Every structure is written in C-alpha cells, then in structure tokens.
C-alpha cells in the first residue's frame, strides 16, 4: 500500500459523497474544532427498534441510546458512538465508570471523556446499550446478529431507516434532525469489536471506526486452530446481562450447543467472523492494539488489518507494549490530540494534515515510539526458518527428529526458562546470537510434521527473544500501567459528569527473554478446522497453524528461538490422551514476517556473535481472565 494511494482517498470520498460537511468557520481554528458550544448539552434517551425479536416475546426489540449533543445550534452535528454491553455490569475505562441517570431516568453521567471533550466542539456522543444489556430489550448473542444489528440500527435511525421513540414501549416517534448522519464508532475490547462488526456490514453513514484491543473473529477469542481456551461465550452473555435474562434462555442454549468444546469451527463462529466481510468496509480505520495483550490476542488485529490492507481501506495504527489497555491510559495527551484531529477530518471534513502524517506508530521501549509512513508489517516478506538438530536457521534440515512428552501441568514460561537445559516437555531450537537486528512484523505460522503416540494431540508453538531488555510489565495486574492519585481533565465537567481522570505511568520489567508470538492447534484438525478426527498413533501428520501477530525487533546479540510443545496450560485445555509427540525436522518450519526478507535473515546470521544471555528470570504469573474480554 503506497501512502499516496490511500491518503488521497479521504478528500475524494468527501467530495464525491457530499456526506461530511465542513464545519462552520467559527467552529474550527488552527485545524481543530474548538469548544464553542458552551451551553448545557441536550441529554436524552432514544429507544431504537432493531427489527429483531431476540427475546421472542412477539415485540420488536428496542435498544436504549443515550445522547449528549450541543444545545443552542441549528447546525447539524456528527456523532461519536460507543456501543457497549458494559454500561451497567462492568463499567468503562480505567476507573470502571457506569452510566448514571437522574430521578426522571434521563442520562446524566456518561463514562469516558468523549462527551466532555467533543460535545463542546460540535459533536454528539451516543452511548448505546447493546441488546439485552442495561436498559435495552432483546438478548446478547456475543458478537452475533443481535449485537451487531442493535448498534447498526442506531446508525440507520440517524438516516431515517429505523424507528426511534422516546419510551422503551409505546411513546412518540423521535427523529434525528439535529444530526448530519455521519458517525465515528469507537471503543475498547467488546465495544471496539462491535465497531468492527458494524463496519463489516457497510452501513450507510459510518465514516470511521476506532477499534481498541478489539476482536475481529470470536472463534479466535475462544478457540485456536482446533483447540479450546477453556471458556465459552454463554458465560460472557450471562455476565453482561447481569446474571442472564430468563426470556433469553433459547439464545443461551444456542451459544452452548453451537460452540463445541473440541474447538471445531461451526456456523456460530463463522457468523461471528468479520474478516471475510472486510470488503464491505467503507469507513476509515484507526486501530490500536497492545502487543502484550493476552486477552484479545494480537491475531485479532493482524488478520483484520491484512484484510483491510487488501482492500486499501484508509487506516492508521498504534501498537503499544501494553496488554489490554486503552491509549488514554498509556499515551494520554498524544491520544486525545490525535483522536481529535482524526474525528475532525473524517466527521467534520477538516483538512488538518492528519492524513499526511505517519500511518503507524509502534512503541519500541516503554514510552519510546517509532513512527513510519506505512506499517512495515504490510511489506514484510514471509520467510522460512527451519528447526535443526543444531539450532534454528534459514537452511532446511537435511533430516533429523525431535520429540517431547505433553505435560499439561506446564506452560510456555516453564518451557522458555533455562533454554540451555534439556526438557522432556518441549523441543527448543535457537539461533546463535544475531549479528544484526532482525525485525518481525506481521502474522507468521508454523508447519509441523508430527507423529503422535495417542489418538489425540495438542500443539503449542512460540517465538522467544532471548536477551536482556527493559519492557512494559504487561504480565502484571496493570498490564503495563500504574494508576496514580493525581488527575488530569479533558473537556468540560458538569454536575454528575466529571471530565477528570486519574493519571497513569508505565510499569517496567527487566527481563532476559520475552515471548513475542505464540500459537496453538489440535493435530486432529490437520485436514479441516470443522471436523476433528482421531489420530492413528505412530502415523505422521502435517499441519500448519498460525502464530499471533507481532512487531518486534530482535536486537543484535540476542537469540531467536522456536519452541514447540504440547499443552500450554496458561492458555489451552489438554487433549483427552496426552502422549509423546515426535517431529520430523525436515518437514517442520516456521514462516515468519521478516522485514527485509531473506537478505535481512542472511545479514543477521552472518558474522560472529558477541553477546549471549546467561540469566533467566522466574516464571511470570500469567493472569488470564477466562470469562470475558477485559473492559
């Protein structure tokens, strides 16, 4: 993707569509919308019909849409929307804010800073309760048709294609005459997932989405190439419905019946995979993801990004070293400024130069960012590295074998520690210390030819950078940040709706190795992810499975290792009959996204290394939430 191609698209799109009006002259100064709307905002709730009857009560469901918009102006305004299931059960943001209402049930407290900051600048903020949550009717179906339709219907209402009312039942019709109809959807985790899913419908009026730590395929949240992570969507549905709604029993039963524990892909999962519909996306995309996110794993961002790139969708990217953290809490001032200009451009039509700035920003060390015109992951070349009896290198193994015994009590950190010591539970293949930096950026894969000793076998693979480094401590509770007692304010505070939030700072860890990509598979799905088959002990099977998306520089002097094992107890469930697994090294390889391709590999392998890691830390305590995406 050339920069001149995709950044030329916005202006043309605005002119041709005529749908993003340029803001009024007194609203914009120095390329930014200004807080000129100082009156108390209009705050109201509109109940929008979804066209569905998820709770099967014979009445079309309505979703509650809480709105804050500028008062005292006839100038139509665009909308910033966050559609979420978390407004009553879990809260939003680092301080877990919930919606609040006054004595008459009118919306009062809006979580996050969007209304405080953007409403005075001429935007409406709409916080939508997904069907089945908070004040909305219907049922949660965890990324399925109900979830996506309940958010899409609100955009349709802005365009007169759905009906809205001033009451949850009955009531008077309400129209959005105050809006331009242009929408930017934003949200972290489940919320950003809904933005991805709605964008994949191609709905009219959605101009941009800002998915933060978001899911693109729900299968890859709960499963991975035939293996299960040990938790299921019905638990999340019950949680966000505040324990489960009795009239949503049939929906919960479908979530249980159609998500088999063996990890097979079923229609339930394909219905919740937005990647194949990326060709319908007409909105620009500003994606943010933590490279240390072990909750919504980086494969979610990587496969979505690749599909958008193939269609040349206008896009921007931030990759942090954090875990599942909002950029408001790891790069606050820069985030608010960038988001401000992004929305100004895509929703107000302001020519502010943001489309000429670097498209990608990657955190290379705590609070140290590197910008580039386009993300190098789009130009990285798939490059094969081969495990050999003498290590890992660009040349295929002439032969040889390796083996390990699946021990479901161990995990990836047990395997990665003490790489110079043999372990019966994993096979480890390492380069010599590199003579030059080697950058991996994108989504890789591992191909194994494995010989199981039992009818069932699970596989895990990971890439490890061995060498000393200081990184964000994404394995600890804050996932790379620490919340402070000081506050900073972003926008206008009003009674019941504070614009001030606790500051944060980076937490760091000194490490001697870092796992930079990982993947898992069920060898019984080697022929198809839709049908697991029993294995014949002693027979070789070949299977290719994915590694998580990464962007990592392995420094000169460090070693890059490929580890292959059985059950990674930190993530996946064990097979019914764990056993020994043999590897045919001549038919096993890792295909990695190397920036610079094979020449970069050859350069990094040349010369004599000078540094070798000799310390290895205790195994980190990997804390995983197996019930729901962290909010």
XYZ file of C-alpha atoms in Angstrom:
631
model
C 0.000 0.000 0.000
C 1.563 3.239 -1.046
C 0.973 6.260 1.092
C -0.055 8.351 -1.909
C -2.818 5.868 -2.743
C -4.738 5.601 0.473
C -4.211 9.028 1.923
C -5.518 10.524 -1.300
C -8.820 8.756 -0.745
C -10.407 10.835 2.063
C -10.680 14.137 0.206
C -12.046 12.448 -2.871
C -14.501 10.460 -0.793
C -15.767 13.552 0.995
C -16.267 15.448 -2.222
C -17.939 12.591 -4.065
C -20.186 11.512 -1.210
C -21.054 15.013 -0.061
C -21.772 13.490 3.311
C -19.203 15.022 5.642
C -19.908 18.756 5.709
C -17.075 21.115 6.510
C -17.526 22.589 9.971
C -18.669 26.178 10.383
C -15.861 28.720 10.137
C -16.193 29.879 13.742
C -16.011 26.276 14.957
C -12.569 25.484 13.510
C -9.317 27.291 14.250
C -5.751 26.164 13.577
C -7.044 22.967 12.009
C -9.016 21.876 15.087
C -12.603 22.149 16.194
C -12.911 24.498 19.173
C -15.088 24.267 22.314
C -17.518 26.958 21.167
C -20.704 25.168 22.278
C -20.741 26.121 25.925
C -24.391 25.691 26.841
C -25.601 22.724 28.848
C -25.832 19.821 26.374
C -29.110 18.247 25.420
C -29.217 14.878 27.148
C -31.864 12.406 26.099
C -32.566 8.728 25.535
C -33.975 7.373 22.296
C -35.170 3.787 22.058
C -34.417 2.491 18.564
C -36.145 -0.515 17.030
C -33.717 -3.180 15.869
C -36.096 -5.143 13.648
C -35.358 -8.249 15.748
C -37.250 -10.092 18.463
C -34.345 -11.675 20.299
C -36.274 -12.379 23.487
C -39.119 -13.920 21.449
C -41.890 -12.024 23.204
C -43.641 -11.103 19.963
C -42.492 -7.465 20.153
C -39.681 -5.900 18.145
C -36.746 -5.132 20.458
C -35.693 -1.569 21.198
C -32.201 -0.558 22.264
C -31.555 2.367 24.580
C -29.384 5.090 23.067
C -28.218 7.779 25.477
C -27.292 11.008 23.723
C -25.425 14.150 24.695
C -25.406 16.842 21.972
C -24.740 20.569 21.641
C -27.584 22.886 22.553
C -28.480 26.206 21.009
C -27.438 25.489 17.433
C -29.245 24.679 14.210
C -26.002 23.441 12.689
C -26.323 19.637 12.276
C -23.613 17.715 14.065
C -21.876 14.371 13.520
C -21.911 11.549 16.054
C -19.262 9.738 18.083
C -20.757 6.395 19.136
C -19.652 3.803 21.685
C -21.934 0.754 21.598
C -21.240 -1.456 24.615
C -22.644 -4.240 26.808
C -20.720 -2.922 29.820
C -22.608 0.206 30.872
C -24.314 -1.450 33.849
C -22.349 -4.637 34.589
C -18.684 -3.727 34.405
C -18.073 -0.094 33.530
C -15.806 1.597 31.014
C -12.268 2.848 31.233
C -9.532 2.505 33.817
C -11.918 3.705 36.546
C -14.798 1.398 35.527
C -17.347 4.188 35.052
C -21.014 3.252 34.737
C -23.845 5.223 33.207
C -25.908 7.195 35.678
C -29.369 8.758 35.431
C -31.325 11.469 37.235
C -34.560 10.972 39.164
C -36.564 11.114 35.938
C -34.404 8.463 34.266
C -32.638 10.945 31.991
C -28.959 10.221 31.244
C -26.605 12.134 33.493
C -23.176 10.533 33.833
C -21.517 9.395 30.607
C -18.487 7.106 31.035
C -15.206 8.182 29.424
C -14.240 11.635 28.225
C -15.901 11.658 24.814
C -18.935 13.748 25.757
C -16.936 16.146 27.958
C -14.373 16.831 25.248
C -16.203 16.503 21.955
C -19.719 17.836 22.618
C -18.406 21.399 23.228
C -16.551 21.039 19.921
C -19.683 20.340 17.928
C -20.179 16.581 18.145
C -22.931 14.457 19.585
C -21.943 11.499 21.774
C -24.148 8.413 21.677
C -23.657 5.566 24.150
C -25.680 2.562 23.017
C -26.710 -0.292 25.316
C -26.366 -3.428 23.220
C -29.492 -5.573 23.020
C -30.099 -7.431 26.258
C -27.960 -5.111 28.402
C -28.714 -2.255 30.792
C -31.951 -0.589 29.567
C -32.179 -2.324 26.178
C -34.567 -5.107 25.242
C -33.520 -8.275 23.463
C -30.732 -10.733 24.158
C -26.964 -10.735 23.976
C -25.532 -13.147 21.417
C -21.817 -12.324 21.821
C -20.889 -10.670 18.553
C -23.660 -12.253 16.536
C -26.577 -10.773 14.570
C -28.301 -9.327 17.660
C -25.215 -7.484 18.896
C -24.271 -6.076 15.507
C -27.810 -5.235 14.432
C -28.582 -3.408 17.665
C -25.700 -0.979 17.002
C -26.252 -0.747 13.250
C -29.931 0.095 13.818
C -28.944 3.272 15.661
C -26.929 4.451 12.647
C -29.879 3.544 10.435
C -32.109 5.662 12.686
C -29.881 8.677 12.109
C -30.581 8.234 8.388
C -34.302 7.630 8.728
C -34.031 3.905 8.025
C -35.100 2.756 11.516
C -37.680 3.990 14.007
C -36.831 5.696 17.289
C -39.099 6.515 20.230
C -38.994 8.474 23.474
C -40.004 5.455 25.573
C -38.996 1.787 25.784
C -42.552 0.785 24.827
C -45.103 2.858 23.003
C -44.141 6.522 23.141
C -43.731 9.130 20.438
C -41.583 8.855 17.353
C -38.259 10.706 17.553
C -36.204 11.863 14.585
C -32.527 12.831 14.392
C -32.984 16.117 12.575
C -30.086 17.526 14.620
C -27.514 15.184 13.041
C -25.564 15.093 9.792
C -25.846 11.309 9.911
C -22.075 10.895 9.894
C -20.826 8.512 12.594
C -17.494 7.544 14.085
C -17.623 4.420 16.227
C -15.039 3.942 18.962
C -14.462 1.506 21.773
C -12.133 -0.846 23.561
C -12.491 -4.621 23.725
C -16.126 -5.707 23.184
C -17.044 -2.140 22.184
C -14.353 -1.969 19.504
C -15.412 -5.416 18.364
C -18.904 -4.097 17.692
C -17.351 -1.259 15.676
C -15.522 -3.828 13.544
C -18.679 -5.864 13.061
C -20.850 -2.880 12.136
C -18.222 -1.611 9.693
C -18.264 -5.043 8.042
C -21.956 -4.513 7.194
C -21.131 -1.500 5.028
C -23.842 0.535 6.771
C -24.545 3.968 5.297
C -23.124 6.880 7.284
C -20.356 5.124 9.195
C -17.338 7.259 8.275
C -14.670 5.916 10.617
C -14.089 3.367 13.360
C -11.520 3.354 16.164
C -11.256 -0.234 17.456
C -9.007 -0.554 20.538
C -7.915 -4.052 21.568
C -10.836 -5.348 19.527
C -11.926 -8.761 18.275
C -12.276 -9.485 14.557
C -13.187 -13.181 14.908
C -14.879 -14.534 18.011
C -13.624 -18.028 17.199
C -10.107 -16.755 17.754
C -11.111 -15.329 21.119
C -12.428 -18.655 22.417
C -10.559 -21.159 20.231
C -7.412 -21.503 18.120
C -6.964 -23.824 15.143
C -8.965 -26.602 16.759
C -8.119 -26.154 20.448
C -10.192 -24.508 23.151
C -9.029 -21.832 25.567
C -11.351 -23.382 28.155
C -14.159 -20.842 28.300
C -17.298 -20.243 26.235
C -19.495 -17.368 25.000
C -22.509 -18.240 27.131
C -20.647 -17.162 30.268
C -19.961 -13.726 28.824
C -23.579 -13.337 27.708
C -24.855 -14.105 31.192
C -22.345 -11.745 32.757
C -23.214 -8.665 30.713
C -26.928 -9.375 31.144
C -26.388 -9.062 34.897
C -26.730 -12.767 35.514
C -28.811 -13.684 32.480
C -32.333 -12.744 31.469
C -34.894 -15.546 31.859
C -36.501 -14.822 28.482
C -33.115 -15.229 26.761
C -32.773 -18.930 27.592
C -33.062 -20.116 23.965
C -30.270 -17.765 22.893
C -28.040 -19.052 25.684
C -28.815 -22.630 24.691
C -27.766 -21.873 21.121
C -24.498 -20.395 22.387
C -23.894 -23.578 24.362
C -24.918 -26.100 21.692
C -23.166 -24.447 18.763
C -19.766 -23.839 20.387
C -18.371 -27.367 20.784
C -15.630 -27.811 23.339
C -13.468 -29.726 20.862
C -12.582 -26.484 19.053
C -14.229 -27.226 15.705
C -15.389 -24.281 13.609
C -19.201 -24.197 13.380
C -21.736 -21.786 11.816
C -21.903 -19.965 15.159
C -18.258 -18.999 14.738
C -18.444 -18.135 11.032
C -21.386 -15.838 11.799
C -19.099 -14.005 14.218
C -16.111 -13.680 11.912
C -15.990 -10.168 10.445
C -12.791 -10.649 8.428
C -14.413 -12.178 5.316
C -16.653 -9.098 5.070
C -13.822 -6.578 5.176
C -14.580 -5.911 1.510
C -17.783 -4.191 2.666
C -15.949 -1.703 4.893
C -16.306 1.872 3.653
C -15.208 3.542 6.897
C -11.641 4.552 7.651
C -9.996 2.597 10.480
C -7.741 3.803 13.296
C -6.706 0.597 15.070
C -4.940 0.371 18.423
C -3.647 -2.840 19.992
C -1.286 -3.897 22.735
C 1.465 -6.253 21.613
C 1.336 -7.707 25.126
C -2.426 -8.263 25.026
C -3.005 -11.864 26.128
C -6.759 -11.346 26.447
C -7.772 -10.091 23.000
C -4.728 -11.556 21.324
C -2.894 -9.791 18.533
C -4.110 -12.211 15.853
C -7.378 -10.273 16.120
C -5.746 -7.067 14.981
C -3.425 -8.744 12.473
C -5.961 -10.626 10.385
C -8.339 -7.644 10.354
C -5.564 -5.290 9.312
C -4.429 -7.589 6.500
C -7.971 -7.806 5.144
C -8.377 -4.012 5.266
C -4.998 -3.516 3.596
C -6.006 -5.850 0.772
C -8.954 -3.544 0.095
C -6.835 -0.391 0.591
C -9.136 0.929 3.314
C -7.837 4.248 4.749
C -6.207 3.263 8.019
C -3.941 4.271 10.873
C -2.271 2.139 13.546
C -0.841 2.375 17.046
C 0.879 -0.680 18.565
C 1.892 -0.396 22.219
C 3.910 -2.657 24.506
C 0.977 -2.825 26.930
C -1.549 -5.545 27.457
C -5.286 -4.837 27.202
C -5.024 -1.089 27.865
C -6.701 1.977 26.338
C -4.329 4.562 24.786
C -5.947 7.171 27.046
C -4.069 5.374 29.818
C -0.682 4.836 28.175
C -0.211 7.893 25.903
C -2.923 10.290 27.027
C -2.064 13.725 25.657
C -0.951 12.391 22.285
C -4.027 10.192 22.095
C -6.550 12.938 22.746
C -4.833 15.240 20.254
C -4.608 12.565 17.553
C -8.152 11.325 18.080
C -9.402 14.914 17.995
C -7.807 15.585 14.633
C -8.850 12.168 13.302
C -12.528 12.808 14.070
C -12.287 16.390 12.820
C -11.046 15.127 9.481
C -13.409 12.216 8.977
C -16.571 13.648 10.579
C -16.250 17.412 10.067
C -14.235 17.363 6.840
C -11.411 19.460 8.301
C -8.267 19.454 6.157
C -5.847 19.286 9.081
C -2.996 17.252 7.619
C -3.523 14.140 9.716
C -3.674 12.020 6.576
C -0.177 13.179 5.648
C 1.330 12.096 8.950
C 2.919 8.680 9.588
C 0.309 5.956 9.367
C 1.880 3.734 12.025
C 3.327 4.337 15.485
C 4.968 1.468 17.390
C 6.210 1.513 20.982
C 9.747 0.085 20.873
C 10.564 0.626 24.559
C 8.459 1.981 27.423
C 7.206 5.434 26.320
C 9.525 5.396 23.290
C 7.664 5.394 19.986
C 8.792 4.946 16.384
C 6.710 6.310 13.517
C 6.709 5.135 9.910
C 4.796 6.228 6.789
C 3.117 2.823 6.404
C 3.194 -0.129 8.766
C 6.130 -2.315 7.769
C 4.039 -5.368 8.512
C 2.437 -4.821 5.136
C 5.768 -5.081 3.354
C 7.370 -7.820 5.476
C 8.187 -10.933 3.481
C 7.152 -14.410 4.594
C 10.487 -16.086 5.307
C 11.017 -19.695 6.309
C 13.230 -20.637 9.242
C 13.946 -24.271 9.888
C 14.475 -26.156 13.145
C 17.525 -28.368 13.009
C 19.263 -30.610 15.463
C 21.921 -27.897 15.732
C 19.533 -24.948 16.148
C 17.336 -22.657 14.046
C 18.365 -21.244 10.705
C 17.409 -20.333 7.132
C 18.588 -23.658 5.693
C 16.237 -26.680 5.794
C 17.221 -29.569 7.982
C 18.729 -32.448 5.979
C 16.933 -34.804 8.323
C 16.696 -35.483 11.994
C 13.965 -35.754 14.571
C 12.951 -34.306 17.903
C 10.358 -35.348 20.425
C 8.633 -34.234 23.601
C 6.049 -35.563 26.030
C 2.912 -33.500 26.618
C 2.840 -32.457 30.278
C -0.418 -30.478 30.829
C 0.874 -29.118 34.145
C 3.460 -26.914 32.366
C 3.132 -23.760 30.331
C 5.104 -21.630 27.908
C 7.175 -19.946 30.621
C 8.220 -23.304 32.025
C 9.370 -24.233 28.531
C 11.136 -20.950 27.831
C 13.133 -20.821 31.070
C 16.613 -22.349 31.025
C 16.920 -22.832 27.266
C 20.382 -24.393 27.634
C 18.946 -27.221 29.724
C 17.152 -30.185 28.139
C 13.469 -30.635 28.893
C 11.323 -33.654 28.049
C 8.273 -31.377 27.708
C 9.353 -29.274 24.731
C 11.602 -29.036 21.702
C 13.645 -25.814 21.558
C 15.557 -24.581 18.516
C 17.658 -21.422 18.831
C 19.788 -19.305 16.578
C 23.241 -18.233 17.586
C 23.283 -14.644 18.857
C 22.402 -12.424 15.904
C 24.997 -10.149 14.345
C 22.368 -7.566 13.294
C 18.914 -6.507 14.400
C 16.096 -8.565 12.905
C 12.570 -7.167 12.780
C 9.487 -9.356 12.625
C 6.257 -7.525 11.758
C 3.049 -9.292 10.831
C 1.470 -12.710 11.213
C 3.522 -15.879 10.954
C 2.802 -19.584 11.018
C 4.335 -22.906 11.953
C 4.181 -26.089 9.889
C 4.851 -29.328 11.723
C 5.017 -32.933 10.671
C 4.205 -34.639 13.929
C 3.926 -38.274 14.964
C 1.589 -38.773 17.958
C 1.686 -41.727 20.315
C -2.022 -41.401 21.206
C -5.255 -40.688 19.257
C -5.312 -37.054 20.455
C -2.583 -34.411 20.399
C -2.477 -30.678 21.020
C 0.409 -28.495 19.863
C 1.779 -25.155 21.036
C 4.472 -23.069 19.373
C 6.132 -19.810 20.333
C 8.869 -17.452 19.278
C 11.184 -16.261 22.030
C 13.672 -13.391 22.032
C 16.489 -14.384 24.414
C 18.477 -11.438 25.682
C 18.272 -8.682 28.293
C 15.718 -5.903 27.806
C 13.537 -3.458 29.711
C 9.897 -3.711 28.642
C 6.491 -2.647 29.861
C 5.394 -5.113 32.506
C 2.311 -6.314 30.663
C 2.122 -9.553 32.676
C 1.320 -7.750 35.914
C -2.106 -6.556 37.068
C -1.983 -3.164 35.353
C -0.741 -4.763 32.111
C 1.939 -2.121 31.650
C 0.493 0.859 33.540
C 0.191 2.036 37.137
C -2.699 4.266 38.207
C -1.625 7.380 40.127
C -3.506 9.565 42.592
C -3.163 12.745 40.515
C -5.766 13.690 37.916
C -5.918 15.477 34.583
C -9.056 16.883 32.975
C -10.130 16.522 29.355
C -13.124 18.622 28.456
C -15.836 20.258 30.497
C -17.078 18.837 33.786
C -20.744 19.207 34.603
C -22.822 18.151 37.624
C -22.842 14.366 37.670
C -20.362 14.070 34.805
C -16.723 14.644 35.725
C -14.141 15.184 32.956
C -11.143 14.403 35.189
C -9.348 11.066 35.279
C -6.531 9.592 37.302
C -3.154 9.811 35.623
C -1.069 6.742 34.885
C 2.568 5.866 34.309
C 4.404 2.987 32.701
C 5.411 -0.024 34.761
C 8.518 -1.780 33.529
C 10.303 -5.083 33.979
C 13.883 -6.122 33.314
C 13.735 -9.452 31.506
C 16.161 -11.901 29.952
C 13.679 -13.315 27.494
C 10.352 -12.341 26.002
C 7.783 -14.493 24.211
C 6.930 -12.438 21.124
C 4.442 -14.688 19.302
C 2.531 -17.833 20.119
C 0.028 -20.207 18.545
C -1.876 -23.405 19.345
C -3.544 -26.213 17.392
C -5.257 -29.589 17.605
C -3.434 -32.059 15.381
C -6.765 -33.849 14.961
C -7.878 -30.866 12.855
C -4.989 -31.204 10.421
C -7.367 -31.787 7.486
C -10.125 -29.376 8.468
C -10.964 -26.995 11.285
C -14.620 -28.026 11.009
C -14.111 -31.701 11.836
C -11.649 -33.144 14.346
C -10.598 -36.725 13.595
C -8.935 -39.325 15.799
C -5.246 -39.787 15.077
C -3.515 -43.069 14.338
C -0.629 -43.484 16.778
C 2.706 -43.733 15.030
C 1.465 -42.100 11.819
C 2.908 -38.731 10.717
C 0.535 -35.804 10.207
C 1.340 -32.410 8.733
C -0.446 -29.288 9.923
C 0.078 -25.546 9.547
C -1.212 -23.234 12.263
C -0.929 -19.520 12.944
C 1.255 -17.522 15.254
C -0.074 -14.332 16.773
C 0.682 -11.068 15.005
C 3.774 -9.284 16.267
C 6.018 -6.298 15.669
C 9.300 -6.918 17.415
C 12.949 -6.149 16.823
C 15.302 -8.916 17.958
C 18.459 -6.920 18.711
C 21.931 -7.888 17.610
C 23.451 -10.170 20.241
C 20.095 -11.695 21.156
C 18.949 -15.145 20.110
C 15.674 -16.017 18.397
C 14.193 -19.369 19.357
C 11.297 -21.525 18.212
C 9.747 -23.702 20.915
C 7.271 -26.474 20.125
C 5.424 -28.250 22.898
C 2.127 -29.891 23.763
C -0.440 -28.361 26.122
C 0.366 -24.770 27.094
C -1.506 -24.755 30.398
C -1.579 -20.944 30.514
C -3.955 -20.900 27.563
C -5.337 -24.176 26.197
C -7.028 -27.303 27.517
C -5.250 -30.626 27.249
C -6.234 -33.428 24.862
C -8.101 -36.437 26.141
C -4.988 -38.596 25.964
C -1.757 -36.591 26.196
C 1.231 -38.502 24.970
C 4.578 -38.259 23.280
C 4.899 -36.349 20.010
C 7.726 -36.761 17.539
C 8.754 -34.139 14.983
C 10.185 -34.748 11.521
C 12.533 -31.767 11.341
C 12.956 -31.960 7.553
C 9.200 -31.325 7.254
C 8.854 -28.734 10.024
C 9.361 -24.979 9.650
C 8.269 -21.549 10.802
C 7.231 -18.945 8.231
C 7.882 -15.551 9.785
C 7.075 -11.998 8.620
C 10.616 -10.647 8.264
C 11.115 -7.005 7.341
C 13.697 -7.225 4.586
C 13.022 -10.904 3.933
C 15.730 -13.462 3.371
C 18.519 -10.874 2.875
C 17.778 -9.499 6.352
C 17.947 -13.023 7.760
C 21.231 -13.697 5.994
C 22.708 -10.464 7.343
C 21.581 -11.238 10.899
C 23.075 -14.741 10.723
C 26.439 -13.535 9.372
C 29.492 -12.682 11.486
C 30.497 -13.721 14.958
C 28.086 -13.010 17.817
C 29.317 -11.160 20.863
C 26.568 -11.453 23.490
C 24.810 -14.441 24.978
C 22.150 -14.297 27.697
C 23.190 -16.089 30.847
C 20.374 -15.203 33.278
C 16.808 -16.373 33.226
C 14.086 -14.963 35.493
C 11.491 -16.854 37.479
C 8.402 -17.813 35.538
C 5.928 -14.879 35.440
C 2.498 -15.347 36.902
C 0.319 -15.064 33.806
C -3.071 -13.774 34.887
C -5.750 -14.601 32.347
C -9.447 -13.729 32.576
C -11.244 -16.715 31.138
C -14.730 -15.216 31.417
C -14.899 -12.029 29.393
C -12.830 -9.527 27.457
C -11.423 -7.051 29.943
C -13.303 -3.828 29.572
